[in-house]
């Protein structure tokens, strides 16, 4: 997926700066793809890059640090979707929902909205995993926060759920293509970790969805409104959105980008 430059004046005034932020999000995340990396950590890295870029542009108020805005989950105002999904027999292949699985909540890759509470859950998981690694313990970091009452997430237009294939009485577990067993409390943490020969998409985006941002992030008395410079934000609504997507193969020692389509700013 590519967003191309148009001839309209709005592109040349505002959109290139947003494109550059998304390009940095994508380039840095692709460079981090390798076996053993939690896909969640790539999502968080992309979110931080987005926050830093929007802060530099003045859309977020500069009296706050990028870390404050990031930890509040406010980056989800502009990056409200998952970073990617598996690619294989299906476009959204098996276990795509496990790539981003915060607090035992199933995620359909990019298709499930990622709101502030989801970002916070991922941060908690990341911290738990780091603490476990430093002490040599094996915690199920995808279940950190389990049992806590979830807070409401901003609502975005939902897409229809994937169609279920007709069941057959003759279909048995042994006749199906081999895949890992269903996630359990002891195994679900492994599904979101990249392994050799996986193919995943890396497709960050920044969107200026006015109804979504105004109804949740800018509501009076809300926790997120204070982070925004409303005058600066008003100059960017016309950008609409930018997303850059590549399919990436995880190799034993890194990754291979399988997408050859050019990118503005890189291949122009």
Coordinates of C-alpha atoms in Angstrom, one line a residue:
X1 CA 0.0 0.0 0.0
X2 CA 1.3 3.4 -1.0
X3 CA 0.0 7.0 -0.7
X4 CA 1.2 9.0 -3.7
X5 CA 1.7 12.7 -4.0
X6 CA -1.1 14.5 -5.7
X7 CA -1.2 17.8 -7.6
X8 CA -3.4 19.6 -5.1
X9 CA -1.8 22.4 -3.1
X10 CA -2.7 20.7 0.2
X11 CA -0.2 17.9 -0.5
X12 CA 2.7 20.3 -0.9
X13 CA 1.8 22.3 2.2
X14 CA 1.1 19.7 4.9
X15 CA 1.0 16.1 3.7
X16 CA 4.8 15.7 3.0
X17 CA 5.6 16.2 6.6
X18 CA 3.1 13.5 7.7
X19 CA 4.4 11.2 5.0
X20 CA 7.9 11.6 6.3
X21 CA 6.8 10.6 9.8
X22 CA 5.0 7.5 8.6
X23 CA 8.0 6.6 6.4
X24 CA 10.2 6.8 9.5
X25 CA 7.7 4.6 11.4
X26 CA 7.8 2.0 8.7
X27 CA 11.5 2.1 8.0
X28 CA 12.5 1.8 11.6
X29 CA 10.0 -1.1 12.3
X30 CA 11.2 -3.1 9.2
X31 CA 14.8 -2.7 10.4
X32 CA 13.8 -4.2 13.7
X33 CA 12.1 -7.3 12.3
X34 CA 14.1 -10.5 13.3
X35 CA 13.4 -13.8 15.1
X36 CA 12.6 -13.4 18.8
X37 CA 11.2 -9.8 18.5
X38 CA 7.7 -9.4 20.0
X39 CA 5.4 -7.8 17.4
X40 CA 3.9 -5.8 20.2
X41 CA 7.3 -4.0 20.6
X42 CA 7.2 -3.0 17.0
X43 CA 3.7 -1.5 17.5
X44 CA 5.0 0.5 20.4
X45 CA 8.0 1.7 18.6
X46 CA 5.9 2.9 15.7
X47 CA 3.6 4.7 18.1
X48 CA 6.5 6.4 19.8
X49 CA 7.9 7.5 16.4
X50 CA 4.5 8.9 15.5
X51 CA 4.2 10.8 18.8
X52 CA 7.7 12.3 18.4
X53 CA 6.9 13.4 14.8
X54 CA 3.6 15.0 15.7
X55 CA 5.2 16.7 18.7
X56 CA 7.9 18.1 16.4
X57 CA 5.2 19.4 14.1
X58 CA 3.4 21.1 17.0
X59 CA 0.2 19.0 16.7
X60 CA 1.0 17.8 20.2
X61 CA 1.8 20.6 22.6
X62 CA 5.5 21.0 23.2
X63 CA 5.1 21.6 26.9
X64 CA 4.7 17.9 27.2
X65 CA 7.3 15.3 26.5
X66 CA 6.9 12.5 23.9
X67 CA 7.2 10.0 26.7
X68 CA 4.2 11.6 28.6
X69 CA 2.0 11.5 25.5
X70 CA 3.1 8.0 24.6
X71 CA 2.4 6.5 28.0
X72 CA -1.0 8.1 28.1
X73 CA -1.8 6.2 24.9
X74 CA -2.7 9.4 23.1
X75 CA -0.7 8.4 20.0
X76 CA -3.7 6.1 19.2
X77 CA -5.6 9.3 18.1
X78 CA -3.6 9.2 14.9
X79 CA -2.3 5.6 14.8
X80 CA -5.6 3.8 15.7
X81 CA -4.9 0.3 14.1
X82 CA -2.5 -2.6 14.5
X83 CA 0.9 -2.5 12.8
X84 CA 0.2 -5.5 10.6
X85 CA -0.8 -9.2 10.3
X86 CA 0.5 -12.5 9.1
X87 CA 0.4 -13.2 5.3
X88 CA 0.1 -16.8 4.0
X89 CA -2.7 -18.9 2.7
X90 CA -5.1 -16.0 3.5
X91 CA -4.4 -12.3 3.2
X92 CA -5.0 -12.1 6.9
X93 CA -3.6 -15.4 7.8
X94 CA -4.0 -17.7 10.8
X95 CA -2.9 -16.3 14.1
X96 CA -3.0 -12.7 12.9
X97 CA -5.0 -11.9 15.9
X98 CA -2.2 -13.1 18.1
X99 CA 0.4 -10.7 16.8
X100 CA -1.1 -7.9 19.0
X101 CA -2.7 -9.6 21.9
X102 CA -2.8 -7.2 24.9
X103 CA -4.2 -8.4 28.2
X104 CA -5.6 -11.5 26.6
X105 CA -7.6 -9.5 24.2
X106 CA -7.8 -11.1 20.7
X107 CA -6.7 -8.7 17.9
X108 CA -7.2 -9.1 14.2
X109 CA -4.0 -7.5 13.2
X110 CA -4.7 -4.1 11.7
X111 CA -8.4 -4.6 11.6
X112 CA -9.1 -4.2 15.3
X113 CA -9.0 -0.6 16.6
X114 CA -6.0 0.2 18.9
X115 CA -7.1 2.7 21.5
X116 CA -5.3 4.3 24.5
X117 CA -6.1 1.4 26.8
X118 CA -4.6 -1.1 24.4
X119 CA -1.4 0.9 24.1
X120 CA -1.2 1.1 27.9
X121 CA -1.7 -2.7 28.1
X122 CA 1.1 -3.2 25.6
X123 CA 3.4 -0.9 27.6
X124 CA 2.6 -2.9 30.8
X125 CA 3.4 -6.2 28.9
X126 CA 6.6 -4.8 27.6
X127 CA 7.7 -3.7 31.1
X128 CA 6.7 -7.1 32.6
X129 CA 8.7 -8.9 29.9
X130 CA 11.7 -6.8 30.5
X131 CA 11.6 -7.4 34.2
X132 CA 11.2 -11.1 33.6
X133 CA 14.1 -11.1 31.3
X134 CA 16.3 -9.3 33.8
X135 CA 15.5 -11.9 36.5
X136 CA 15.5 -14.9 34.3
X137 CA 11.8 -15.8 35.0
X138 CA 9.3 -16.8 32.3
X139 CA 6.2 -14.7 32.7
X140 CA 3.3 -14.9 30.3
X141 CA 3.6 -11.3 29.2
X142 CA 0.6 -11.4 27.0
X143 CA -1.6 -11.9 30.0
X144 CA -0.3 -9.0 32.1
X145 CA -3.3 -6.9 33.2
X146 CA -5.6 -9.9 32.9
X147 CA -8.5 -9.6 35.3
X148 CA -8.4 -5.9 35.4
X149 CA -11.6 -4.1 34.3
X150 CA -11.0 -2.7 30.8
X151 CA -11.7 0.9 30.2
X152 CA -13.9 2.1 27.3
X153 CA -12.0 2.5 24.0
X154 CA -12.9 5.1 21.4
X155 CA -15.3 3.6 18.8
X156 CA -14.3 3.5 15.2
X157 CA -16.4 2.2 12.3
X158 CA -16.2 -1.5 12.5
X159 CA -15.7 -3.9 9.6
X160 CA -17.7 -7.1 9.3
X161 CA -16.1 -10.1 11.0
X162 CA -14.4 -12.6 8.7
X163 CA -16.8 -15.1 7.2
X164 CA -16.7 -18.6 8.7
X165 CA -16.1 -21.5 6.4
X166 CA -18.9 -24.1 6.5
X167 CA -18.1 -26.8 8.9
X168 CA -17.9 -30.4 7.8
X169 CA -18.4 -33.5 9.9
X170 CA -15.7 -35.2 8.0
X171 CA -13.1 -32.5 8.9
X172 CA -10.9 -33.6 11.7
X173 CA -7.9 -32.0 13.4
X174 CA -5.6 -34.4 11.7
X175 CA -6.9 -33.5 8.2
X176 CA -6.4 -29.7 8.6
X177 CA -3.2 -27.9 7.7
X178 CA -0.7 -28.0 10.6
X179 CA -0.9 -24.9 12.8
X180 CA 0.0 -24.2 16.4
X181 CA -2.7 -25.2 19.0
X182 CA -5.1 -22.7 20.3
X183 CA -3.5 -20.2 22.7
X184 CA -3.7 -21.0 26.4
X185 CA -2.5 -19.2 29.5
X186 CA 0.9 -21.0 29.1
X187 CA 1.4 -20.6 25.4
X188 CA -0.3 -17.4 24.1
X189 CA 2.8 -15.3 24.8
X190 CA 4.7 -17.1 22.1
X191 CA 2.3 -16.3 19.3
X192 CA 3.2 -12.7 19.1
X193 CA 7.0 -13.4 18.8
X194 CA 8.4 -13.4 15.3
X195 CA 10.0 -16.6 14.1
X196 CA 11.9 -17.5 10.9
X197 CA 9.9 -18.0 7.7
X198 CA 6.9 -15.9 9.0
X199 CA 5.7 -13.3 6.6
X200 CA 4.1 -10.2 8.2
X201 CA 3.0 -6.8 7.0
X202 CA 4.5 -3.7 8.4
X203 CA 2.0 -1.0 7.7
X204 CA 1.9 2.0 10.1
X205 CA -0.3 4.9 9.3
X206 CA -1.2 8.4 10.6
X207 CA -4.9 9.4 10.1
X208 CA -6.7 12.6 10.8
X209 CA -10.2 11.2 11.3
X210 CA -12.0 14.2 12.6
X211 CA -15.1 12.5 14.1
X212 CA -13.0 9.9 15.8
X213 CA -10.5 12.3 17.3
X214 CA -13.0 15.0 18.3
X215 CA -15.5 12.6 19.9
X216 CA -13.0 10.8 22.1
X217 CA -9.6 12.5 22.4
X218 CA -10.8 16.2 22.3
X219 CA -13.9 15.9 24.5
X220 CA -14.1 18.5 27.3
X221 CA -12.8 17.2 30.6
X222 CA -11.1 14.2 28.9
X223 CA -7.6 13.1 29.8
X224 CA -6.2 13.5 26.3
X225 CA -7.4 17.0 25.2
X226 CA -4.6 18.8 27.1
X227 CA -1.9 17.2 24.8
X228 CA -3.3 18.8 21.6
X229 CA -2.6 22.1 20.0
X230 CA -6.0 22.6 18.4
X231 CA -4.9 25.4 16.1
X232 CA -2.0 23.3 14.7
X233 CA -4.3 20.3 14.4
X234 CA -6.8 22.3 12.4
X235 CA -4.3 22.9 9.7
X236 CA -3.8 19.1 9.1
X237 CA -7.4 17.8 8.8
X238 CA -7.3 18.0 5.0
X239 CA -4.3 15.5 4.9
X240 CA -6.8 12.7 5.6
X241 CA -4.3 9.9 6.2
X242 CA -1.1 8.3 5.1
X243 CA -0.2 4.6 5.3
X244 CA 2.8 2.7 3.9
X245 CA 2.7 -1.1 3.8
X246 CA 5.3 -3.8 3.0
X247 CA 5.3 -7.6 3.3
X248 CA 8.4 -8.7 5.2
X249 CA 9.8 -12.2 5.5
X250 CA 11.5 -13.1 8.8
X251 CA 14.8 -14.7 8.1
X252 CA 17.1 -16.6 10.5
X253 CA 19.2 -13.5 11.1
X254 CA 16.9 -10.6 10.2
X255 CA 14.4 -10.0 7.5
X256 CA 13.8 -9.6 3.8
X257 CA 11.5 -7.0 2.4
X258 CA 9.4 -8.7 -0.3
X259 CA 7.7 -5.5 -1.5
X260 CA 9.3 -3.7 -4.4
X261 CA 6.9 -0.8 -5.0
X262 CA 8.7 2.5 -4.7
X263 CA 8.2 4.9 -1.8
X264 CA 8.0 8.7 -2.1
X265 CA 11.1 10.1 -0.4
X266 CA 13.1 6.9 -0.9
X267 CA 12.7 5.8 -4.5
X268 CA 11.7 9.1 -6.2

